[in-house]
Coordinates of C-alpha atoms in Angstrom, one line a residue:
M1 CA 33.0 122.7 -240.6
Q2 CA 34.8 125.5 -238.9
R3 CA 38.5 125.5 -239.2
H4 CA 40.5 125.6 -235.9
T5 CA 43.3 128.2 -236.1
D6 CA 44.8 128.3 -232.5
N7 CA 48.3 128.1 -232.3
T8 CA 48.4 126.0 -229.1
S9 CA 50.1 122.9 -229.4
Q10 CA 48.3 120.0 -228.2
V11 CA 50.1 117.0 -226.1
A12 CA 47.8 113.8 -226.5
G13 CA 45.0 116.0 -226.4
S14 CA 45.8 117.7 -223.1
P15 CA 46.1 121.4 -222.0
A16 CA 49.4 122.8 -223.5
L17 CA 51.6 125.8 -223.5
P18 CA 51.2 128.1 -226.7
T19 CA 53.5 126.9 -229.8
W20 CA 55.1 130.4 -229.9
L21 CA 55.9 130.2 -226.2
I22 CA 58.0 127.0 -226.6
W23 CA 59.8 128.3 -229.6
S24 CA 60.7 131.5 -227.7
V25 CA 62.1 129.3 -224.8
G26 CA 64.2 127.2 -227.5
A27 CA 65.4 130.6 -229.2
V28 CA 66.5 132.1 -225.9
C29 CA 68.4 129.0 -224.8
A30 CA 70.4 129.1 -228.2
L31 CA 70.8 132.9 -228.6
P32 CA 73.9 132.9 -226.1
L33 CA 75.8 130.3 -228.2
L34 CA 75.0 132.1 -231.4
L35 CA 76.2 135.4 -229.7
H36 CA 79.3 133.8 -228.6
L37 CA 79.9 132.2 -232.2
I38 CA 79.9 135.6 -233.9
G39 CA 82.3 136.9 -231.2
V40 CA 79.9 138.9 -229.0
E41 CA 80.8 138.6 -225.4
S42 CA 78.1 139.7 -222.8
A43 CA 80.3 140.0 -219.5
S44 CA 83.7 140.5 -217.9
S45 CA 85.6 137.7 -216.9
A46 CA 87.1 139.4 -213.9
A47 CA 85.6 138.1 -210.6
G48 CA 86.0 141.3 -208.9
D49 CA 84.5 143.4 -211.5
A50 CA 81.6 145.3 -209.8
T51 CA 79.5 145.4 -213.0
A52 CA 79.8 141.8 -213.4
T53 CA 78.8 141.2 -209.7
V54 CA 76.0 143.4 -210.2
T55 CA 74.7 141.6 -213.3
H56 CA 75.2 138.3 -211.7
V57 CA 73.3 139.2 -208.4
L58 CA 70.5 140.6 -210.6
L59 CA 70.1 137.4 -212.7
D60 CA 70.3 135.3 -209.7
W61 CA 68.0 137.3 -207.6
T62 CA 65.4 137.3 -210.6
A63 CA 65.4 133.7 -210.5
V64 CA 65.0 133.6 -206.9
C65 CA 61.9 136.0 -207.2
A66 CA 60.6 133.9 -210.1
A67 CA 60.8 130.6 -207.7
I68 CA 59.1 132.4 -204.9
M69 CA 56.2 133.9 -207.1
T70 CA 55.7 130.3 -208.6
A71 CA 55.5 128.7 -205.1
A72 CA 53.0 131.4 -203.9
L73 CA 50.9 131.1 -206.9
A74 CA 51.2 127.0 -206.5
F75 CA 49.7 127.2 -203.0
I76 CA 47.0 129.7 -203.9
H77 CA 46.0 127.1 -206.7
F78 CA 46.1 124.4 -204.1
R79 CA 43.6 126.3 -201.9
I80 CA 41.3 126.6 -205.1
T81 CA 41.6 123.3 -206.6
R82 CA 42.8 121.0 -203.6
D83 CA 45.2 119.5 -206.3
V84 CA 48.4 118.7 -204.5
T85 CA 50.4 118.5 -207.8
T86 CA 51.2 122.3 -207.9
P87 CA 52.3 123.1 -204.4
V88 CA 54.7 120.1 -203.9
I89 CA 56.4 121.2 -207.1
G90 CA 56.1 124.6 -206.2
M91 CA 57.8 124.1 -202.9
A92 CA 60.6 122.3 -204.7
L93 CA 61.0 125.2 -206.8
L94 CA 61.1 127.5 -203.7
S95 CA 63.7 125.3 -202.0
A96 CA 65.9 125.4 -205.1
G97 CA 65.3 129.3 -204.9
C98 CA 66.7 129.2 -201.5
M99 CA 69.7 127.8 -202.5
D100 CA 70.3 130.5 -205.3
A101 CA 69.5 133.2 -202.6
F102 CA 72.3 131.6 -200.4
H103 CA 74.7 132.0 -203.4
V104 CA 73.6 135.7 -203.8
L105 CA 74.4 136.4 -200.3
A106 CA 77.7 134.9 -200.8
A107 CA 78.4 136.8 -203.9
V108 CA 77.7 139.9 -202.3
R109 CA 79.9 139.0 -199.1
F110 CA 76.9 138.7 -196.8
I111 CA 77.7 135.3 -195.7
G112 CA 81.2 134.8 -194.1
E113 CA 84.1 133.0 -196.3
P114 CA 85.7 130.3 -194.7
A115 CA 87.4 129.8 -198.2
P116 CA 87.0 133.1 -199.9
D117 CA 88.6 131.8 -203.3
R118 CA 86.1 128.8 -203.3
L119 CA 83.0 129.9 -201.6
L120 CA 81.4 131.7 -204.4
P121 CA 82.1 129.1 -207.2
F122 CA 81.2 126.3 -205.2
T123 CA 77.8 127.8 -203.9
S124 CA 77.3 128.6 -207.6
T125 CA 77.6 124.9 -208.3
L126 CA 75.1 124.2 -205.6
S127 CA 72.6 126.8 -206.8
R128 CA 72.5 124.5 -210.1
L129 CA 72.9 121.0 -208.4
F130 CA 70.4 121.5 -205.8
P131 CA 67.4 122.7 -208.2
A132 CA 68.1 119.6 -210.3
I133 CA 68.1 117.1 -207.6
I134 CA 65.0 118.8 -205.6
L135 CA 62.9 119.2 -208.9
V136 CA 63.7 115.6 -209.9
S137 CA 62.8 114.3 -206.5
G138 CA 59.7 116.2 -206.2
V139 CA 58.5 114.8 -209.4
A140 CA 59.4 111.4 -208.4
L141 CA 57.7 111.5 -205.1
M142 CA 54.5 112.7 -206.9
L143 CA 54.7 109.8 -209.4
R144 CA 55.1 107.2 -206.4
R145 CA 51.5 108.2 -205.1
R146 CA 48.4 107.7 -207.1
Q147 CA 46.4 110.8 -207.3
E148 CA 43.3 109.4 -205.8
T149 CA 45.4 108.3 -202.6
F150 CA 46.8 112.0 -202.0
P151 CA 46.2 112.7 -198.3
G152 CA 46.0 116.3 -199.1
K153 CA 47.4 119.1 -196.8
R154 CA 49.4 116.8 -194.6
F155 CA 51.3 115.4 -197.6
V156 CA 52.0 118.9 -198.9
T157 CA 53.2 120.1 -195.4
Y158 CA 55.5 117.2 -195.1
A159 CA 56.9 117.5 -198.5
S160 CA 57.5 121.3 -198.1
V161 CA 59.2 120.9 -194.6
G162 CA 61.5 118.3 -196.3
F163 CA 62.5 120.3 -199.1
V164 CA 63.4 123.4 -196.9
L165 CA 65.2 121.4 -194.5
A166 CA 67.2 119.9 -197.1
A167 CA 68.1 123.4 -198.4
T168 CA 68.8 124.8 -195.0
L169 CA 71.0 121.7 -193.9
T170 CA 73.1 122.3 -197.3
I171 CA 73.6 125.8 -196.5
Q172 CA 74.6 125.4 -193.1
I173 CA 77.2 122.7 -194.0
C174 CA 78.8 125.1 -196.4
T175 CA 79.4 127.5 -194.0
W176 CA 81.1 125.1 -191.6
I177 CA 83.6 123.5 -194.1
P178 CA 86.9 125.2 -193.8
R179 CA 88.1 124.1 -197.1
L180 CA 85.6 123.6 -200.0
P181 CA 86.6 121.8 -203.0
Q182 CA 87.6 123.2 -206.5
T183 CA 85.0 123.5 -209.0
I184 CA 86.4 125.3 -211.9
F185 CA 89.0 123.8 -214.2
P186 CA 89.8 126.3 -217.0
D187 CA 92.0 124.2 -219.1
S188 CA 90.0 121.0 -219.3
F189 CA 87.3 120.1 -221.9
V190 CA 84.8 119.9 -219.0
T191 CA 85.3 123.1 -217.1
R192 CA 82.8 122.8 -214.5
P193 CA 82.6 118.9 -213.9
Y194 CA 80.2 119.4 -211.1
D195 CA 77.9 120.7 -213.3
L196 CA 77.7 117.3 -215.5
I197 CA 75.6 116.1 -212.4
P198 CA 72.5 118.2 -213.0
L199 CA 72.9 118.0 -216.8
L200 CA 72.9 114.2 -216.6
L201 CA 70.1 114.3 -214.1
F202 CA 67.8 116.1 -216.2
L203 CA 68.9 114.4 -219.3
G204 CA 68.7 110.8 -217.6
A205 CA 65.9 111.1 -215.3
G206 CA 64.3 114.5 -215.7
I207 CA 62.9 113.9 -219.3
P208 CA 61.5 110.6 -218.7
L209 CA 60.0 111.5 -215.2
F210 CA 58.7 115.0 -216.3
T211 CA 57.0 113.4 -219.5
L212 CA 55.3 110.8 -217.4
F213 CA 54.4 113.3 -214.9
H214 CA 52.7 115.2 -217.4
R215 CA 51.0 112.4 -218.7
R216 CA 49.4 111.5 -215.5
H217 CA 48.7 115.0 -214.4
R218 CA 47.7 116.9 -217.7
S219 CA 48.0 120.6 -217.1
L220 CA 49.3 123.7 -218.2
F221 CA 51.6 123.6 -215.3
T222 CA 53.0 120.2 -215.7
H223 CA 53.4 120.8 -219.4
A224 CA 55.6 124.3 -218.6
L225 CA 57.5 122.1 -216.2
L226 CA 58.4 119.5 -219.0
I227 CA 59.4 122.6 -221.3
S228 CA 61.5 124.1 -218.4
L229 CA 63.8 121.2 -219.1
I230 CA 65.0 123.0 -222.3
P231 CA 66.6 125.9 -220.4
A232 CA 67.8 123.6 -217.6
I233 CA 69.7 121.3 -220.0
S234 CA 71.0 124.3 -221.9
M235 CA 72.2 125.8 -218.6
G236 CA 74.1 122.8 -217.6
M237 CA 75.9 122.6 -221.0
Y238 CA 76.8 126.3 -221.1
M239 CA 78.4 125.7 -217.4
A240 CA 79.8 122.2 -217.9
F241 CA 81.4 122.9 -221.2
G242 CA 81.6 126.7 -221.7
S243 CA 82.3 128.6 -218.3
S244 CA 85.8 128.5 -217.4
A245 CA 85.8 131.6 -215.0
Q246 CA 83.4 133.5 -212.6
F247 CA 81.1 136.0 -214.4
D248 CA 82.2 135.1 -218.0
A249 CA 79.7 135.0 -221.0
H250 CA 78.7 131.5 -220.3
F251 CA 78.4 132.0 -216.9
H252 CA 75.8 134.7 -217.3
A253 CA 74.1 133.0 -219.9
A254 CA 73.6 129.9 -217.7
H255 CA 72.2 132.2 -214.9
A256 CA 70.0 134.0 -217.3
L257 CA 68.6 130.7 -218.6
K258 CA 67.9 129.8 -214.8
I259 CA 65.4 132.7 -214.8
V260 CA 63.7 131.2 -217.9
M261 CA 63.9 127.8 -216.0
Y262 CA 61.8 129.3 -213.3
G263 CA 59.9 131.5 -215.4
V264 CA 58.3 128.9 -217.5
P265 CA 56.5 127.3 -214.8
L266 CA 55.5 130.5 -213.6
A267 CA 54.0 131.2 -216.9
G268 CA 52.4 127.9 -217.1
L269 CA 50.9 128.7 -213.6
L270 CA 49.5 132.0 -215.1
L271 CA 48.0 130.2 -218.2
E272 CA 46.5 127.6 -215.8
Y273 CA 45.0 130.4 -213.7
N274 CA 43.6 132.1 -217.0
R275 CA 42.2 128.9 -218.0
S276 CA 40.6 128.0 -214.8
F277 CA 39.0 131.5 -214.8
D278 CA 37.6 130.9 -218.3
D279 CA 36.4 127.4 -217.1
R280 CA 34.8 129.0 -214.0
S281 CA 33.1 131.7 -216.2
R282 CA 31.9 129.0 -218.3
A283 CA 30.8 127.0 -215.4
D284 CA 29.1 130.2 -213.8
Q285 CA 27.2 130.6 -217.2
A286 CA 26.0 127.0 -217.4
R287 CA 25.0 127.5 -213.7
R288 CA 22.9 130.5 -214.5
E289 CA 21.4 128.9 -217.6
T290 CA 20.6 125.7 -215.5
E291 CA 18.9 127.8 -212.9
A292 CA 16.9 129.6 -215.6
R293 CA 16.0 126.2 -217.0
F294 CA 15.1 124.9 -213.6
E295 CA 13.0 128.1 -212.8
L296 CA 11.2 127.6 -216.2
A297 CA 10.6 123.9 -215.6
V298 CA 9.3 124.7 -211.9
R299 CA 6.6 127.2 -213.4
G300 CA 5.7 125.0 -216.2
T301 CA 5.2 121.8 -214.3
N302 CA 2.0 120.6 -212.6
D303 CA 4.0 119.0 -209.6
G304 CA 4.8 120.9 -206.5
V305 CA 8.5 121.2 -206.2
W306 CA 10.5 121.5 -202.8
D307 CA 13.9 121.7 -201.5
W308 CA 14.9 120.8 -198.0
D309 CA 18.2 121.9 -196.4
T310 CA 18.8 119.0 -194.0
Q311 CA 21.5 120.7 -192.2
T312 CA 19.4 123.9 -191.3
N313 CA 15.9 122.4 -191.8
E314 CA 15.4 125.3 -194.2
V315 CA 12.7 124.4 -196.8
W316 CA 11.9 126.2 -200.0
Y317 CA 8.4 125.2 -201.6
A318 CA 7.8 126.3 -205.0
P319 CA 4.6 128.4 -205.9
R320 CA 2.9 125.4 -207.4
F321 CA 3.5 123.4 -204.1
K322 CA 1.3 126.1 -202.2
E323 CA -1.2 126.3 -204.8
L324 CA -2.0 122.6 -205.0
L325 CA -2.8 123.2 -201.3
G326 CA -4.9 126.2 -202.0
Y327 CA -2.5 128.7 -200.8
R328 CA -1.1 132.0 -201.9
E329 CA 2.8 132.1 -202.0
D330 CA 2.8 134.3 -199.1
E331 CA 0.3 132.4 -197.0
F332 CA 2.5 129.1 -196.6
P333 CA 5.8 129.7 -194.7
N334 CA 8.9 128.2 -195.9
R335 CA 9.4 125.9 -192.9
L336 CA 9.6 122.5 -192.2
E337 CA 6.8 122.6 -189.9
S338 CA 4.4 123.9 -192.6
F339 CA 4.5 120.3 -194.3
N340 CA 4.1 118.5 -190.8
D341 CA 1.2 120.4 -189.9
H342 CA -0.6 119.7 -193.0
L343 CA 0.2 116.1 -193.0
H344 CA -2.7 113.6 -192.0
P345 CA -1.9 112.3 -188.5
D346 CA -2.5 108.6 -189.9
D347 CA 0.1 109.2 -192.5
Y348 CA 2.8 111.0 -190.4
N349 CA 4.6 107.9 -189.2
E350 CA 5.0 106.2 -192.5
T351 CA 5.8 109.5 -194.4
W352 CA 8.7 110.0 -192.1
H353 CA 10.0 106.6 -191.8
A354 CA 10.2 106.6 -195.5
I355 CA 12.3 110.0 -195.5
E356 CA 14.5 108.7 -192.7
T357 CA 15.2 105.5 -194.6
H358 CA 16.1 107.2 -197.7
L359 CA 18.4 109.4 -195.8
R360 CA 20.2 106.7 -194.0
H361 CA 20.2 103.8 -196.4
S362 CA 19.6 105.5 -200.1
E363 CA 16.1 103.5 -200.4
P364 CA 13.9 105.2 -202.9
F365 CA 11.6 107.9 -201.4
D366 CA 8.3 107.5 -203.1
V367 CA 5.1 107.7 -200.8
E368 CA 1.5 108.5 -201.1
S369 CA 0.0 110.5 -198.1
R370 CA -2.8 112.9 -197.4
L371 CA -2.2 116.6 -197.0
R372 CA -4.8 119.1 -195.6
T373 CA -5.7 121.9 -198.1
R374 CA -6.6 125.5 -197.2
D375 CA -10.5 124.5 -197.0
G376 CA -9.8 121.9 -194.2
Q377 CA -10.2 119.0 -196.6
Y378 CA -7.6 116.2 -197.0
R379 CA -6.4 115.2 -200.5
W380 CA -4.0 112.4 -201.7
F381 CA -0.5 113.5 -202.8
R382 CA 2.4 111.5 -204.2
A383 CA 5.6 112.7 -202.7
R384 CA 9.0 111.6 -204.4
G385 CA 12.4 112.9 -203.7
I386 CA 16.3 112.2 -203.6
A387 CA 19.1 113.2 -201.2
V388 CA 22.2 115.2 -202.2
R389 CA 25.3 113.7 -200.3
N390 CA 28.7 115.0 -199.6
E391 CA 32.0 113.3 -200.2
A392 CA 31.4 111.2 -196.8
G393 CA 28.1 110.0 -198.1
D394 CA 26.1 112.1 -195.4
P395 CA 22.9 113.7 -196.7
V396 CA 23.0 117.7 -197.0
R397 CA 20.1 118.4 -198.6
M398 CA 17.0 116.7 -200.3
A399 CA 14.7 117.7 -203.1
G400 CA 11.6 116.3 -204.5
S401 CA 8.0 117.1 -205.7
I402 CA 4.4 116.4 -204.8
Q403 CA 1.8 115.3 -207.2
D404 CA -2.1 115.4 -206.6
I405 CA -3.3 111.8 -207.0
T406 CA -6.6 112.0 -205.3
D407 CA -8.6 111.1 -208.6
R408 CA -6.3 108.3 -208.9
R409 CA -6.7 106.9 -205.4
L410 CA -10.5 107.1 -205.7
A411 CA -10.4 104.8 -208.9
I412 CA -7.9 102.5 -207.1
D413 CA -10.2 102.4 -204.1
Q414 CA -13.1 101.4 -206.5
L415 CA -11.0 98.6 -208.2
E416 CA -9.9 97.5 -204.7
S417 CA -13.6 97.4 -203.6
L418 CA -14.4 95.2 -206.7
S419 CA -11.6 93.0 -206.1
K420 CA -12.8 92.5 -202.3
R421 CA -16.3 91.8 -203.7
L422 CA -15.1 89.3 -206.2
A423 CA -13.0 87.5 -203.4
Q424 CA -15.8 87.5 -201.1
S425 CA -18.0 85.9 -203.8
N426 CA -15.3 83.1 -204.2
T427 CA -15.2 82.7 -200.5
E428 CA -18.8 82.1 -200.3
F429 CA -18.8 79.7 -203.4
A430 CA -21.1 82.1 -205.2
V431 CA -21.0 81.6 -209.0
D432 CA -20.7 84.9 -210.5
A433 CA -21.7 85.2 -214.3
R434 CA -18.5 87.4 -214.3
I435 CA -16.0 84.9 -213.0
D436 CA -14.5 81.9 -215.0
P437 CA -15.6 79.0 -212.8
L438 CA -12.4 76.9 -213.6
T439 CA -9.7 79.5 -212.9
K440 CA -11.6 82.0 -210.4
V441 CA -10.6 84.9 -212.6
L442 CA -12.7 87.4 -214.6
N443 CA -13.9 85.9 -217.8
R444 CA -13.4 87.5 -221.1
R445 CA -16.4 89.9 -221.3
A446 CA -15.9 90.9 -217.6
W447 CA -12.2 91.8 -218.3
E448 CA -13.0 93.7 -221.6
E449 CA -15.4 95.7 -219.5
G450 CA -12.7 96.5 -216.9
V451 CA -10.0 97.4 -219.6
S452 CA -12.5 99.6 -221.4
I453 CA -13.2 101.5 -218.5
E454 CA -9.7 101.9 -217.4
D455 CA -8.8 103.2 -221.0
E456 CA -11.4 105.8 -220.9
R457 CA -10.2 107.1 -217.3
S458 CA -6.5 106.9 -218.5
R459 CA -7.3 109.1 -221.4
R460 CA -9.1 111.5 -219.3
H461 CA -6.3 111.9 -216.7
D462 CA -3.5 111.3 -218.8
R463 CA -2.3 108.3 -217.1
P464 CA -0.5 105.0 -218.1
Y465 CA -1.8 101.4 -217.9
V466 CA -0.4 97.9 -219.2
V467 CA -1.9 94.9 -220.6
I468 CA -0.3 91.4 -220.5
I469 CA -1.5 88.5 -222.5
M470 CA 0.0 85.2 -221.9
D471 CA -0.7 81.4 -222.7
I472 CA 0.6 78.0 -221.6
D473 CA 3.5 76.7 -223.9
H474 CA 2.7 73.2 -225.5
F475 CA -0.7 73.3 -223.8
K476 CA -2.3 70.9 -226.7
K477 CA 0.5 68.5 -226.3
F478 CA -0.2 68.3 -222.4
N479 CA -3.9 67.6 -223.0
D480 CA -3.1 65.0 -225.6
T481 CA -0.7 63.2 -223.2
A482 CA -2.5 63.6 -219.9
G483 CA -6.1 64.3 -220.6
H484 CA -8.3 67.3 -220.3
L485 CA -8.9 66.5 -216.4
A486 CA -5.1 67.1 -215.8
G487 CA -5.3 70.0 -218.3
D488 CA -7.9 71.7 -216.2
E489 CA -5.8 71.3 -213.1
C490 CA -2.7 72.9 -215.0
L491 CA -5.0 75.8 -215.8
E492 CA -5.8 76.1 -212.2
Q493 CA -2.3 76.2 -211.0
V494 CA -1.2 78.6 -213.6
S495 CA -4.0 81.1 -212.7
A496 CA -3.0 80.7 -209.1
C497 CA 0.6 81.6 -210.2
I498 CA -0.6 84.8 -212.0
R499 CA -3.0 85.9 -209.4
N500 CA -0.2 85.6 -206.6
S501 CA 2.2 87.6 -208.6
C502 CA -0.1 90.7 -209.3
R503 CA -1.3 93.5 -206.9
M504 CA -4.7 93.8 -205.4
I505 CA -5.6 96.5 -208.1
D506 CA -4.4 94.3 -211.0
V507 CA -7.2 92.8 -213.0
V508 CA -6.6 89.1 -214.1
G509 CA -9.0 87.5 -216.6
R510 CA -9.1 84.2 -218.8
Y511 CA -9.4 85.1 -222.4
G512 CA -10.1 81.8 -223.7
G513 CA -8.5 78.3 -223.6
E514 CA -5.1 78.5 -222.1
E515 CA -4.8 82.2 -222.8
F516 CA -4.9 84.8 -219.7
V517 CA -4.9 88.4 -219.6
V518 CA -3.9 91.2 -216.8
L519 CA -4.6 94.7 -216.8
L520 CA -2.1 96.9 -214.8
P521 CA -3.7 100.1 -213.7
E522 CA -1.3 103.2 -213.2
T523 CA 1.7 101.5 -214.6
D524 CA 4.1 102.4 -217.1
P525 CA 6.1 100.0 -219.3
A526 CA 8.9 99.6 -216.7
G527 CA 6.4 98.6 -214.1
G528 CA 4.6 96.4 -216.4
E529 CA 7.9 94.7 -217.3
I530 CA 8.6 93.8 -213.8
V531 CA 5.2 92.3 -213.1
A532 CA 5.4 90.2 -216.3
R533 CA 8.8 88.8 -215.2
R534 CA 7.5 88.1 -211.8
I535 CA 4.6 86.0 -213.3
L536 CA 6.9 84.2 -215.4
E537 CA 9.4 83.4 -212.5
T538 CA 6.5 82.3 -210.4
V539 CA 5.4 79.8 -213.0
R540 CA 9.0 78.5 -213.5
T541 CA 9.6 78.1 -209.7
T542 CA 6.2 76.3 -209.2
A543 CA 7.5 73.6 -211.4
I544 CA 4.4 72.0 -212.7
P545 CA 5.1 68.9 -214.6
H546 CA 4.6 68.7 -218.3
P547 CA 3.9 65.1 -219.2
G548 CA 4.1 65.9 -223.1
L549 CA 7.6 67.3 -222.7
G550 CA 9.3 64.1 -221.2
P551 CA 9.9 63.0 -217.5
N552 CA 11.8 66.0 -216.7
G553 CA 9.4 68.7 -218.7
L554 CA 7.9 71.5 -217.0
V555 CA 5.2 73.9 -217.7
T556 CA 6.2 77.3 -219.0
I557 CA 4.3 80.3 -220.2
S558 CA 4.9 83.0 -222.9
L559 CA 4.1 86.5 -222.3
G560 CA 3.5 89.6 -224.6
V561 CA 3.5 93.4 -222.9
A562 CA 1.8 96.5 -224.2
A563 CA 1.4 99.9 -222.8
G564 CA -1.7 102.0 -223.1
P565 CA -3.6 104.1 -223.7
G566 CA -3.5 103.3 -227.4
P567 CA -4.2 105.5 -230.4
D568 CA -7.4 103.9 -231.1
G569 CA -8.7 102.5 -227.8
W570 CA -7.7 99.3 -225.8
K571 CA -8.2 96.9 -228.6
T572 CA -5.2 98.2 -230.3
V573 CA -3.2 97.8 -226.9
L574 CA -4.3 94.4 -226.7
D575 CA -3.6 93.6 -230.5
R576 CA 0.1 94.9 -229.8
A577 CA 0.3 92.7 -226.7
D578 CA -0.8 89.7 -228.8
K579 CA 1.8 90.2 -231.5
A580 CA 4.5 90.6 -228.9
L581 CA 3.1 87.2 -227.5
Y582 CA 3.4 85.7 -231.0
R583 CA 6.9 87.0 -231.3
A584 CA 7.6 85.3 -227.8
K585 CA 6.4 82.0 -229.2
S586 CA 8.5 82.4 -232.3
D587 CA 11.7 83.1 -230.4
G588 CA 11.5 80.0 -228.5
R589 CA 8.8 80.3 -225.6
D590 CA 9.3 80.6 -222.0
R591 CA 9.9 84.5 -222.2
L592 CA 8.4 87.7 -222.6
V593 CA 8.3 90.2 -225.3
I594 CA 7.5 94.0 -224.7
S595 CA 5.6 95.7 -227.6
T596 CA 7.0 99.0 -228.8
L597 CA 5.3 101.4 -231.1
D598 CA 8.0 100.8 -233.8
Q599 CA 7.1 97.1 -233.4
A600 CA 3.7 97.7 -233.6
A601 CA 4.1 99.7 -236.9

């Protein structure tokens, strides 16, 4: 087995950020503390220091840009995937970035200062408090709705407008208040008590909510959002317990970590895009391979494949479709009218009724109709197809195939003719040497002649058939209890049940005593099982009394089913069916058993 050496961490089998990226985020968060412990200061503590102000503006504005880019990518991701998870969180990040931008404008004196000594530190506090509230609220909002009930664009629009209005209203209120509260207490253990709010919010609500959010919506983006809690919590600790003045080392460290806080979801989105492109490339490759296999299958099959766009009425007919009708590819236009023009007038209504029923009610489309060939003759074809539907359930296209069944129809016509002649003979009370006089079905010799002919025809045309053999359960006990005259009446009733359960083309015979046999031409094992179960249920529901089984006893039958043609002729098929009947008897009677080649062996 090939060893997996990818360094990507896995979260419960979901897409996850690379391990090196997670460790890098942790190292960046710890670096300012390590530098402070060894005595390296990274900024001036003078609020009016131009260099410190520029550094602060650059850090905050970088964070704003990261938030804007994340929101933009989130909306692009939404347009591609229609997943509302990313744009709502992206809009929350953008709204948090708006508050950071407001703080930057206050820092460069672009916004008027009703309280010059407190506006900058107060807006600095808001720029950390607001992202915590808005992000946790955004994630909580997503968790309140189940993914399959998301209304899409409307939900994204309402959430986005709500976030932006909240940020705008907060900014406006700050510019109206003449005296803003004090936010820095240099001599206290908690130097910035307001920063405890986002810190506790991320610790108490952010960790469980973001973890649950990632479990429900597994993606690189949600994992990145969860990892962004590391710089968010570190930022809160640097500010609440370290920063005692504007522009000191802890202050700038916290603002640098805000970039990381916004940058990690941005990195997650970029990785998500890369993974999506890889998945799309693999999907495109799989689609091309599927199309190649389909083209190969179309060329190799003996059926005529067709594809109909129900919206535009454009139809594609495979070359084999046209060949079955005697046309070259350029002689049969790819139009719906081409099919209608070649459809026999007597079959037109039935065929289109079947098509419309399938399109409206998803009923199986499987019809037999006549199509005119190039030489003017009509041949029988079996047409099958299935509709492809959109999310609303409306059909958008339909595809299928046609198969030339002229030889089979001729054989069926011959069998139907034979059945009609037999029925006519019974009606006229003519005693035919081929008919069992008691049960009015073929006798053993006549039935064996019929199955022998069908076996040869099936081998020649590579078509299936099914043999069913059955007998009446506890029939000896019936005769011993009620007498042979009553037994003959029971045989007549069971024979009638069998005939009523079969098609016109099926061949029913009495094989001897209480044993009956049925030949099902042009039938696969699944179809044979359906007929066998119908016979079984008909005998049950007829409720023929069985005196030998007590006052409530009823006549039942056991059946064995086998599909042909067999490797050594029809007798091997009948032998497999007989063994299946024996198993049905052994298993408790009143049931059917279907023979398989494995069982036969």
